Amino acid sequence: MSVLQRFEQRLERAVSGAFARVFRSAVQPVEIAASITREIDNSTQVLSRDRVLVPNAFSVELSPGDYDRLAPYGQTLSDELDQMVRDHVREQHYTLAGPVVIDLVQRADLTTGRFLVTGKANAAVTNSTGGPTSDTSINRAPVVVEVNGARHAVPEHGLVMGRGDEADLRINDPGVSRRHAEIRISVSDRQMTVSVVDLGSTNGTQVDGRKVQQAMLRDGSTIVIGGTTVTVHDPRAKRQ
């Protein structure tokens, strides 16, 4: 029995026949499940011979009518889709970038029966304090980095990014080394420069689409380590 067949059977058991009656002429849950598996298969990133990284965060955009019909079953559907993703990943020997997240989103310009699925790799990120960076720290920081929508202050002594406990910014991405790269801040003649240095990582470091060992950074620069994108923000640029 395929992953999609198992998904459909579990969902039918969970909501009896009500779900099938409501969705007879609209988006079918198995269609959404099939689109998510295609998105996974089409977005693979080879980390090594034995590890293939795939997205873990998915957005399912629905027409207003389909969204309204789905809403009463949203949690049940999300739970079953979560299990379906894990089954597919296990059977294909993929590696998830982080915890599975599936969001159902209403989109006004879609007609009934039409939907869009997008996926991305979102690794869990924590800083050395164990909690979110405060607004005060962000405002005072000479440099700020943004990962998966959350901002983290870069102190004057720099910031080590990696998967290990010794990193200042821990990124739970299987493609990231324990100590992957370091953002460094230098001040000379009152001029501040910001750079990133690869710390001998397995998969390398990219800056603005180019693989580097060391590179200067500017406001808006993007650093890619593993499957994670880190965006650099220079607070001074907004004050000029």
CSV table of N, CA, C and O in Angstrom, one decimal, residues 68-169:
chain,number,residue,atom,x,y,z
A,68,ASP,N,-12.6,27.5,3.5
A,68,ASP,CA,-13.7,27.5,4.4
A,68,ASP,C,-14.2,26.1,4.6
A,68,ASP,O,-14.5,25.7,5.8
A,69,ARG,N,-14.2,25.2,3.6
A,69,ARG,CA,-14.6,23.8,3.8
A,69,ARG,C,-13.6,23.0,4.6
A,69,ARG,O,-13.9,22.1,5.3
A,70,LEU,N,-12.3,23.4,4.4
A,70,LEU,CA,-11.2,22.7,5.1
A,70,LEU,C,-11.1,23.1,6.6
A,70,LEU,O,-10.7,22.3,7.4
A,71,ALA,N,-11.5,24.3,6.9
A,71,ALA,CA,-11.2,24.9,8.2
A,71,ALA,C,-11.7,23.9,9.4
A,71,ALA,O,-10.9,23.7,10.3
A,72,PRO,N,-12.9,23.3,9.3
A,72,PRO,CA,-13.3,22.5,10.5
A,72,PRO,C,-12.5,21.3,10.6
A,72,PRO,O,-12.4,20.7,11.7
A,73,TYR,N,-11.7,20.9,9.6
A,73,TYR,CA,-10.9,19.7,9.7
A,73,TYR,C,-9.4,20.0,9.6
A,73,TYR,O,-8.6,19.1,9.5
A,74,GLY,N,-9.1,21.3,9.8
A,74,GLY,CA,-7.7,21.7,9.6
A,74,GLY,C,-6.7,21.0,10.4
A,74,GLY,O,-5.7,20.5,9.9
A,75,GLN,N,-6.9,20.8,11.7
A,75,GLN,CA,-6.0,20.1,12.6
A,75,GLN,C,-5.8,18.7,12.2
A,75,GLN,O,-4.7,18.1,12.2
A,76,THR,N,-7.0,18.0,12.0
A,76,THR,CA,-6.9,16.6,11.6
A,76,THR,C,-6.2,16.4,10.3
A,76,THR,O,-5.3,15.5,10.2
A,77,LEU,N,-6.5,17.2,9.3
A,77,LEU,CA,-5.8,17.1,8.1
A,77,LEU,C,-4.3,17.4,8.2
A,77,LEU,O,-3.5,16.7,7.6
A,78,SER,N,-3.9,18.4,9.0
A,78,SER,CA,-2.5,18.8,9.2
A,78,SER,C,-1.8,17.6,9.8
A,78,SER,O,-0.6,17.3,9.5
A,79,ASP,N,-2.4,17.0,10.8
A,79,ASP,CA,-1.8,15.8,11.5
A,79,ASP,C,-1.5,14.7,10.6
A,79,ASP,O,-0.5,14.1,10.6
A,80,GLU,N,-2.5,14.4,9.7
A,80,GLU,CA,-2.4,13.3,8.8
A,80,GLU,C,-1.3,13.6,7.7
A,80,GLU,O,-0.6,12.7,7.3
A,81,LEU,N,-1.3,14.9,7.2
A,81,LEU,CA,-0.3,15.3,6.3
A,81,LEU,C,1.1,15.2,6.9
A,81,LEU,O,2.0,14.8,6.2
A,82,ASP,N,1.2,15.6,8.1
A,82,ASP,CA,2.5,15.5,8.9
A,82,ASP,C,3.0,14.0,8.9
A,82,ASP,O,4.1,13.7,8.5
A,83,GLN,N,2.1,13.1,9.2
A,83,GLN,CA,2.4,11.7,9.2
A,83,GLN,C,2.8,11.2,7.8
A,83,GLN,O,3.7,10.4,7.6
A,84,MET,N,2.0,11.6,6.8
A,84,MET,CA,2.3,11.2,5.4
A,84,MET,C,3.7,11.7,5.0
A,84,MET,O,4.4,10.9,4.3
A,85,VAL,N,4.1,12.9,5.3
A,85,VAL,CA,5.4,13.4,5.0
A,85,VAL,C,6.5,12.6,5.6
A,85,VAL,O,7.5,12.2,5.0
A,86,ARG,N,6.3,12.2,6.9
A,86,ARG,CA,7.3,11.4,7.6
A,86,ARG,C,7.4,10.0,7.0
A,86,ARG,O,8.5,9.5,6.8
A,87,ASP,N,6.3,9.5,6.6
A,87,ASP,CA,6.3,8.1,5.9
A,87,ASP,C,7.0,8.2,4.6
A,87,ASP,O,7.9,7.3,4.3
A,88,HIS,N,6.8,9.2,3.8
A,88,HIS,CA,7.4,9.4,2.5
A,88,HIS,C,8.9,9.6,2.7
A,88,HIS,O,9.7,9.0,2.0
A,89,VAL,N,9.3,10.4,3.6
A,89,VAL,CA,10.7,10.7,3.9
A,89,VAL,C,11.4,9.4,4.3
A,89,VAL,O,12.5,9.2,3.8
A,90,ARG,N,10.8,8.7,5.2
A,90,ARG,CA,11.4,7.4,5.7
A,90,ARG,C,11.6,6.4,4.5
A,90,ARG,O,12.7,5.8,4.4
A,91,GLU,N,10.6,6.3,3.7
A,91,GLU,CA,10.6,5.3,2.6
A,91,GLU,C,11.6,5.7,1.5
A,91,GLU,O,12.2,4.8,0.9
A,92,GLN,N,11.8,7.0,1.3
A,92,GLN,CA,12.8,7.4,0.3
A,92,GLN,C,14.2,7.7,0.9
A,92,GLN,O,15.1,8.1,0.1
A,93,HIS,N,14.3,7.5,2.2
A,93,HIS,CA,15.6,7.7,2.8
A,93,HIS,C,16.1,9.1,2.7
A,93,HIS,O,17.3,9.4,2.5
A,94,TYR,N,15.2,10.0,2.9
A,94,TYR,CA,15.5,11.5,2.9
A,94,TYR,C,15.8,11.9,4.3
A,94,TYR,O,15.6,11.2,5.3
A,95,THR,N,16.3,13.1,4.4
A,95,THR,CA,16.6,13.8,5.7
A,95,THR,C,15.8,15.1,5.8
A,95,THR,O,16.0,15.9,4.9
A,96,LEU,N,14.9,15.2,6.8
A,96,LEU,CA,14.2,16.5,6.9
A,96,LEU,C,15.1,17.5,7.5
A,96,LEU,O,15.9,17.3,8.4
A,97,ALA,N,14.9,18.8,7.1
A,97,ALA,CA,15.7,19.9,7.5
A,97,ALA,C,15.3,20.3,9.0
A,97,ALA,O,16.1,20.9,9.7
A,98,GLY,N,14.2,19.9,9.4
A,98,GLY,CA,13.7,20.3,10.8
A,98,GLY,C,12.3,19.7,11.0
A,98,GLY,O,11.8,18.9,10.2
A,99,PRO,N,11.6,20.1,12.1
A,99,PRO,CA,10.3,19.6,12.4
A,99,PRO,C,9.3,20.0,11.2
A,99,PRO,O,9.5,21.0,10.6
A,100,VAL,N,8.4,19.1,10.9
A,100,VAL,CA,7.4,19.3,9.8
A,100,VAL,C,6.4,20.4,10.3
A,100,VAL,O,5.8,20.3,11.3
A,101,VAL,N,6.2,21.3,9.4
A,101,VAL,CA,5.2,22.4,9.6
A,101,VAL,C,4.4,22.5,8.3
A,101,VAL,O,5.0,22.6,7.2
A,102,ILE,N,3.1,22.4,8.4
A,102,ILE,CA,2.2,22.5,7.3
A,102,ILE,C,1.1,23.6,7.6
A,102,ILE,O,0.3,23.4,8.5
A,103,ASP,N,1.1,24.7,6.8
A,103,ASP,CA,0.2,25.8,7.0
A,103,ASP,C,-0.8,25.8,5.8
A,103,ASP,O,-0.5,25.7,4.7
A,104,LEU,N,-2.1,25.9,6.2
A,104,LEU,CA,-3.2,26.1,5.2
A,104,LEU,C,-3.5,27.6,5.1
A,104,LEU,O,-3.7,28.2,6.1
A,105,VAL,N,-3.4,28.1,3.9
A,105,VAL,CA,-3.5,29.6,3.7
A,105,VAL,C,-4.5,29.9,2.7
A,105,VAL,O,-4.7,29.2,1.7
A,106,GLN,N,-5.4,30.9,3.0
A,106,GLN,CA,-6.4,31.4,2.0
A,106,GLN,C,-5.8,32.3,1.0
A,106,GLN,O,-5.0,33.2,1.4
A,107,ARG,N,-6.1,32.1,-0.3
A,107,ARG,CA,-5.6,33.0,-1.3
A,107,ARG,C,-6.8,33.4,-2.2
A,107,ARG,O,-7.4,32.5,-2.9
A,108,ALA,N,-7.1,34.7,-2.3
A,108,ALA,CA,-8.3,35.2,-2.9
A,108,ALA,C,-8.4,34.9,-4.4
A,108,ALA,O,-9.4,34.8,-5.0
A,109,ASP,N,-7.2,34.9,-5.1
A,109,ASP,CA,-7.2,34.8,-6.5
A,109,ASP,C,-7.3,33.4,-7.1
A,109,ASP,O,-7.2,33.2,-8.3
A,110,LEU,N,-7.4,32.4,-6.2
A,110,LEU,CA,-7.6,31.0,-6.6
A,110,LEU,C,-9.1,30.6,-6.7
A,110,LEU,O,-9.9,31.1,-5.9
A,111,THR,N,-9.4,29.9,-7.7
A,111,THR,CA,-10.8,29.4,-7.9
A,111,THR,C,-11.0,28.1,-7.2
A,111,THR,O,-10.0,27.4,-6.9
A,112,THR,N,-12.2,27.7,-6.9
A,112,THR,CA,-12.5,26.5,-6.3
A,112,THR,C,-11.9,25.3,-7.0
A,112,THR,O,-12.0,25.2,-8.2
A,113,GLY,N,-11.2,24.4,-6.3
A,113,GLY,CA,-10.6,23.3,-6.9
A,113,GLY,C,-9.1,23.5,-7.2
A,113,GLY,O,-8.4,22.5,-7.5
A,114,ARG,N,-8.7,24.7,-7.2
A,114,ARG,CA,-7.3,25.0,-7.5
A,114,ARG,C,-6.5,25.3,-6.2
A,114,ARG,O,-7.1,25.9,-5.3
A,115,PHE,N,-5.3,24.8,-6.1
A,115,PHE,CA,-4.5,25.1,-4.9
A,115,PHE,C,-3.0,25.1,-5.3
A,115,PHE,O,-2.6,24.6,-6.4
A,116,LEU,N,-2.1,25.7,-4.5
A,116,LEU,CA,-0.7,25.7,-4.7
A,116,LEU,C,0.0,25.2,-3.4
A,116,LEU,O,-0.4,25.6,-2.3
A,117,VAL,N,1.1,24.4,-3.7
A,117,VAL,CA,1.9,23.9,-2.6
A,117,VAL,C,3.3,24.4,-2.8
A,117,VAL,O,3.9,24.2,-3.8
A,118,THR,N,3.9,25.0,-1.8
A,118,THR,CA,5.3,25.4,-1.8
A,118,THR,C,6.0,24.8,-0.5
A,118,THR,O,5.4,24.7,0.5
A,119,GLY,N,7.2,24.4,-0.7
A,119,GLY,CA,8.0,23.9,0.5
A,119,GLY,C,9.3,24.6,0.6
A,119,GLY,O,9.9,25.0,-0.4
A,120,LYS,N,9.9,24.6,1.8
A,120,LYS,CA,11.2,25.1,2.1
A,120,LYS,C,11.8,24.4,3.3
A,120,LYS,O,11.1,23.9,4.1
A,121,ALA,N,13.1,24.5,3.3
A,121,ALA,CA,13.8,23.9,4.5
A,121,ALA,C,14.0,24.9,5.6
A,121,ALA,O,14.7,25.9,5.4
A,122,ASN,N,13.4,24.7,6.7
A,122,ASN,CA,13.5,25.6,7.8
A,122,ASN,C,14.0,24.8,9.0
A,122,ASN,O,13.3,24.1,9.7
A,123,ALA,N,15.3,25.1,9.3
A,123,ALA,CA,15.9,24.4,10.5
A,123,ALA,C,15.6,25.2,11.8
A,123,ALA,O,15.4,26.4,11.7
A,124,ALA,N,15.5,24.4,12.9
A,124,ALA,CA,15.3,25.1,14.2
A,124,ALA,C,16.6,25.8,14.5
A,124,ALA,O,17.7,25.3,14.4
A,125,VAL,N,16.4,27.1,15.0
A,125,VAL,CA,17.5,27.9,15.3
A,125,VAL,C,17.4,28.5,16.8
A,125,VAL,O,16.4,29.0,17.1
A,126,THR,N,18.5,28.4,17.5
A,126,THR,CA,18.5,28.9,18.9
A,126,THR,C,19.9,29.6,19.0
A,126,THR,O,20.9,29.2,18.5
A,127,ASN,N,19.9,30.7,19.9
A,127,ASN,CA,21.1,31.4,20.2
A,127,ASN,C,21.7,30.9,21.5
A,127,ASN,O,21.0,30.1,22.2
A,128,SER,N,22.8,31.3,21.9
A,128,SER,CA,23.5,30.8,23.0
A,128,SER,C,22.8,31.1,24.3
A,128,SER,O,23.0,30.5,25.3
A,129,THR,N,21.9,32.1,24.3
A,129,THR,CA,21.1,32.4,25.5
A,129,THR,C,20.0,31.4,25.8
A,129,THR,O,19.4,31.4,26.8
A,130,GLY,N,19.6,30.7,24.7
A,130,GLY,CA,18.5,29.7,24.8
A,130,GLY,C,17.2,30.3,24.6
A,130,GLY,O,16.2,29.6,24.5
A,131,GLY,N,17.1,31.6,24.4
A,131,GLY,CA,15.8,32.3,24.1
A,131,GLY,C,15.9,33.3,23.0
A,131,GLY,O,17.0,33.4,22.4
A,132,PRO,N,14.8,33.9,22.7
A,132,PRO,CA,14.9,34.9,21.6
A,132,PRO,C,15.7,36.1,21.9
A,132,PRO,O,15.9,36.5,23.1
A,133,THR,N,16.4,36.7,20.9
A,133,THR,CA,17.1,37.9,21.1
A,133,THR,C,16.2,39.1,21.5
A,133,THR,O,15.2,39.3,20.8
A,134,SER,N,16.5,39.8,22.5
A,134,SER,CA,15.6,40.9,22.9
A,134,SER,C,15.6,42.1,21.9
A,134,SER,O,16.6,42.2,21.2
A,135,ASP,N,14.6,42.9,21.9
A,135,ASP,CA,14.6,44.0,21.0
A,135,ASP,C,15.7,45.0,21.4
A,135,ASP,O,16.3,45.6,20.5
A,136,THR,N,16.0,45.1,22.7
A,136,THR,CA,17.1,46.0,23.1
A,136,THR,C,18.4,45.5,22.5
A,136,THR,O,19.2,46.3,22.0
A,137,SER,N,18.7,44.2,22.5
A,137,SER,CA,19.9,43.7,22.0
A,137,SER,C,20.0,43.9,20.5
A,137,SER,O,21.0,44.3,19.9
A,138,ILE,N,18.9,43.7,19.8
A,138,ILE,CA,18.8,43.9,18.4
A,138,ILE,C,19.1,45.4,18.0
A,138,ILE,O,19.9,45.7,17.1
A,139,ASN,N,18.5,46.3,18.8
A,139,ASN,CA,18.7,47.7,18.5
A,139,ASN,C,20.1,48.2,18.8
A,139,ASN,O,20.6,49.1,18.1
A,140,ARG,N,20.8,47.6,19.7
A,140,ARG,CA,22.2,48.0,20.1
A,140,ARG,C,23.2,47.3,19.3
A,140,ARG,O,24.4,47.7,19.3
A,141,ALA,N,22.9,46.2,18.6
A,141,ALA,CA,23.9,45.4,17.9
A,141,ALA,C,24.5,46.1,16.7
A,141,ALA,O,23.8,46.7,16.0
A,142,PRO,N,25.8,45.9,16.5
A,142,PRO,CA,26.4,46.5,15.3
A,142,PRO,C,26.0,45.8,14.0
A,142,PRO,O,25.9,46.4,12.9
A,143,VAL,N,25.6,44.5,14.1
A,143,VAL,CA,25.2,43.7,13.0
A,143,VAL,C,24.1,42.8,13.5
A,143,VAL,O,24.1,42.3,14.6
A,144,VAL,N,23.1,42.5,12.6
A,144,VAL,CA,22.0,41.6,12.9
A,144,VAL,C,21.9,40.6,11.8
A,144,VAL,O,22.1,40.9,10.6
A,145,VAL,N,21.6,39.3,12.2
A,145,VAL,CA,21.4,38.3,11.2
A,145,VAL,C,19.9,37.8,11.3
A,145,VAL,O,19.4,37.7,12.4
A,146,GLU,N,19.3,37.4,10.2
A,146,GLU,CA,18.0,36.9,10.2
A,146,GLU,C,18.0,35.5,9.6
A,146,GLU,O,18.5,35.2,8.5
A,147,VAL,N,17.3,34.6,10.4
A,147,VAL,CA,17.2,33.2,9.9
A,147,VAL,C,15.8,32.7,10.1
A,147,VAL,O,15.3,32.8,11.3
A,148,ASN,N,15.2,32.3,9.1
A,148,ASN,CA,13.8,31.8,9.1
A,148,ASN,C,12.8,32.8,9.8
A,148,ASN,O,11.9,32.5,10.5
A,149,GLY,N,13.1,34.1,9.5
A,149,GLY,CA,12.2,35.1,9.9
A,149,GLY,C,12.5,35.7,11.3
A,149,GLY,O,11.9,36.7,11.7
A,150,ALA,N,13.4,35.1,12.0
A,150,ALA,CA,13.8,35.6,13.4
A,150,ALA,C,15.2,36.3,13.3
A,150,ALA,O,16.1,35.8,12.6
A,151,ARG,N,15.3,37.4,14.0
A,151,ARG,CA,16.5,38.2,14.0
A,151,ARG,C,17.4,37.9,15.3
A,151,ARG,O,16.8,37.7,16.3
A,152,HIS,N,18.7,37.9,15.1
A,152,HIS,CA,19.6,37.6,16.1
A,152,HIS,C,20.7,38.6,16.1
A,152,HIS,O,21.3,38.9,15.0
A,153,ALA,N,21.1,39.2,17.2
A,153,ALA,CA,22.2,40.1,17.3
A,153,ALA,C,23.5,39.5,17.2
A,153,ALA,O,23.8,38.4,17.7
A,154,VAL,N,24.4,40.2,16.5
A,154,VAL,CA,25.8,39.7,16.3
A,154,VAL,C,26.6,40.6,17.2
A,154,VAL,O,26.8,41.8,17.0
A,155,PRO,N,27.2,40.1,18.3
A,155,PRO,CA,28.0,41.0,19.2
A,155,PRO,C,29.3,41.4,18.6
A,155,PRO,O,29.7,40.9,17.5
A,156,GLU,N,30.0,42.4,19.2
A,156,GLU,CA,31.2,42.9,18.6
A,156,GLU,C,32.3,41.9,18.5
A,156,GLU,O,33.2,42.0,17.6
A,157,HIS,N,32.3,40.8,19.4
A,157,HIS,CA,33.3,39.8,19.3
A,157,HIS,C,33.0,38.8,18.2
A,157,HIS,O,33.8,37.8,18.0
A,158,GLY,N,31.9,38.9,17.6
A,158,GLY,CA,31.6,38.0,16.5
A,158,GLY,C,30.6,36.9,16.9
A,158,GLY,O,30.1,36.8,18.0
A,159,LEU,N,30.3,36.0,15.9
A,159,LEU,CA,29.2,35.0,16.1
A,159,LEU,C,29.6,33.8,15.3
A,159,LEU,O,29.8,33.8,14.1
A,160,VAL,N,29.7,32.6,16.0
A,160,VAL,CA,29.9,31.4,15.4
A,160,VAL,C,28.6,30.7,15.1
A,160,VAL,O,27.7,30.5,16.0
A,161,MET,N,28.4,30.3,13.9
A,161,MET,CA,27.2,29.6,13.5
A,161,MET,C,27.5,28.1,13.3
A,161,MET,O,28.5,27.8,12.6
A,162,GLY,N,26.6,27.2,13.8
A,162,GLY,CA,26.9,25.8,13.6
A,162,GLY,C,25.8,24.9,14.2
A,162,GLY,O,24.9,25.4,14.8
A,163,ARG,N,26.0,23.6,14.1
A,163,ARG,CA,25.0,22.7,14.6
A,163,ARG,C,25.3,22.2,16.0
A,163,ARG,O,24.4,21.7,16.8
A,164,GLY,N,26.5,22.4,16.5
A,164,GLY,CA,26.9,21.9,17.8
A,164,GLY,C,26.6,22.9,18.9
A,164,GLY,O,26.3,24.1,18.7
A,165,ASP,N,26.7,22.3,20.1
A,165,ASP,CA,26.4,23.1,21.3
A,165,ASP,C,27.3,24.3,21.6
A,165,ASP,O,27.0,25.2,22.2
A,166,GLU,N,28.5,24.2,21.0
A,166,GLU,CA,29.5,25.2,21.2
A,166,GLU,C,29.3,26.4,20.3
A,166,GLU,O,30.0,27.5,20.5
A,167,ALA,N,28.4,26.3,19.4
A,167,ALA,CA,28.1,27.5,18.5
A,167,ALA,C,27.3,28.5,19.2
A,167,ALA,O,26.5,28.2,20.1
A,168,ASP,N,27.5,29.8,18.8
A,168,ASP,CA,26.7,30.9,19.4
A,168,ASP,C,25.3,30.9,18.8
A,168,ASP,O,24.4,31.2,19.5
A,169,LEU,N,25.2,30.6,17.5
A,169,LEU,CA,23.9,30.5,16.9
A,169,LEU,C,23.8,29.0,16.4
A,169,LEU,O,24.4,28.6,15.4
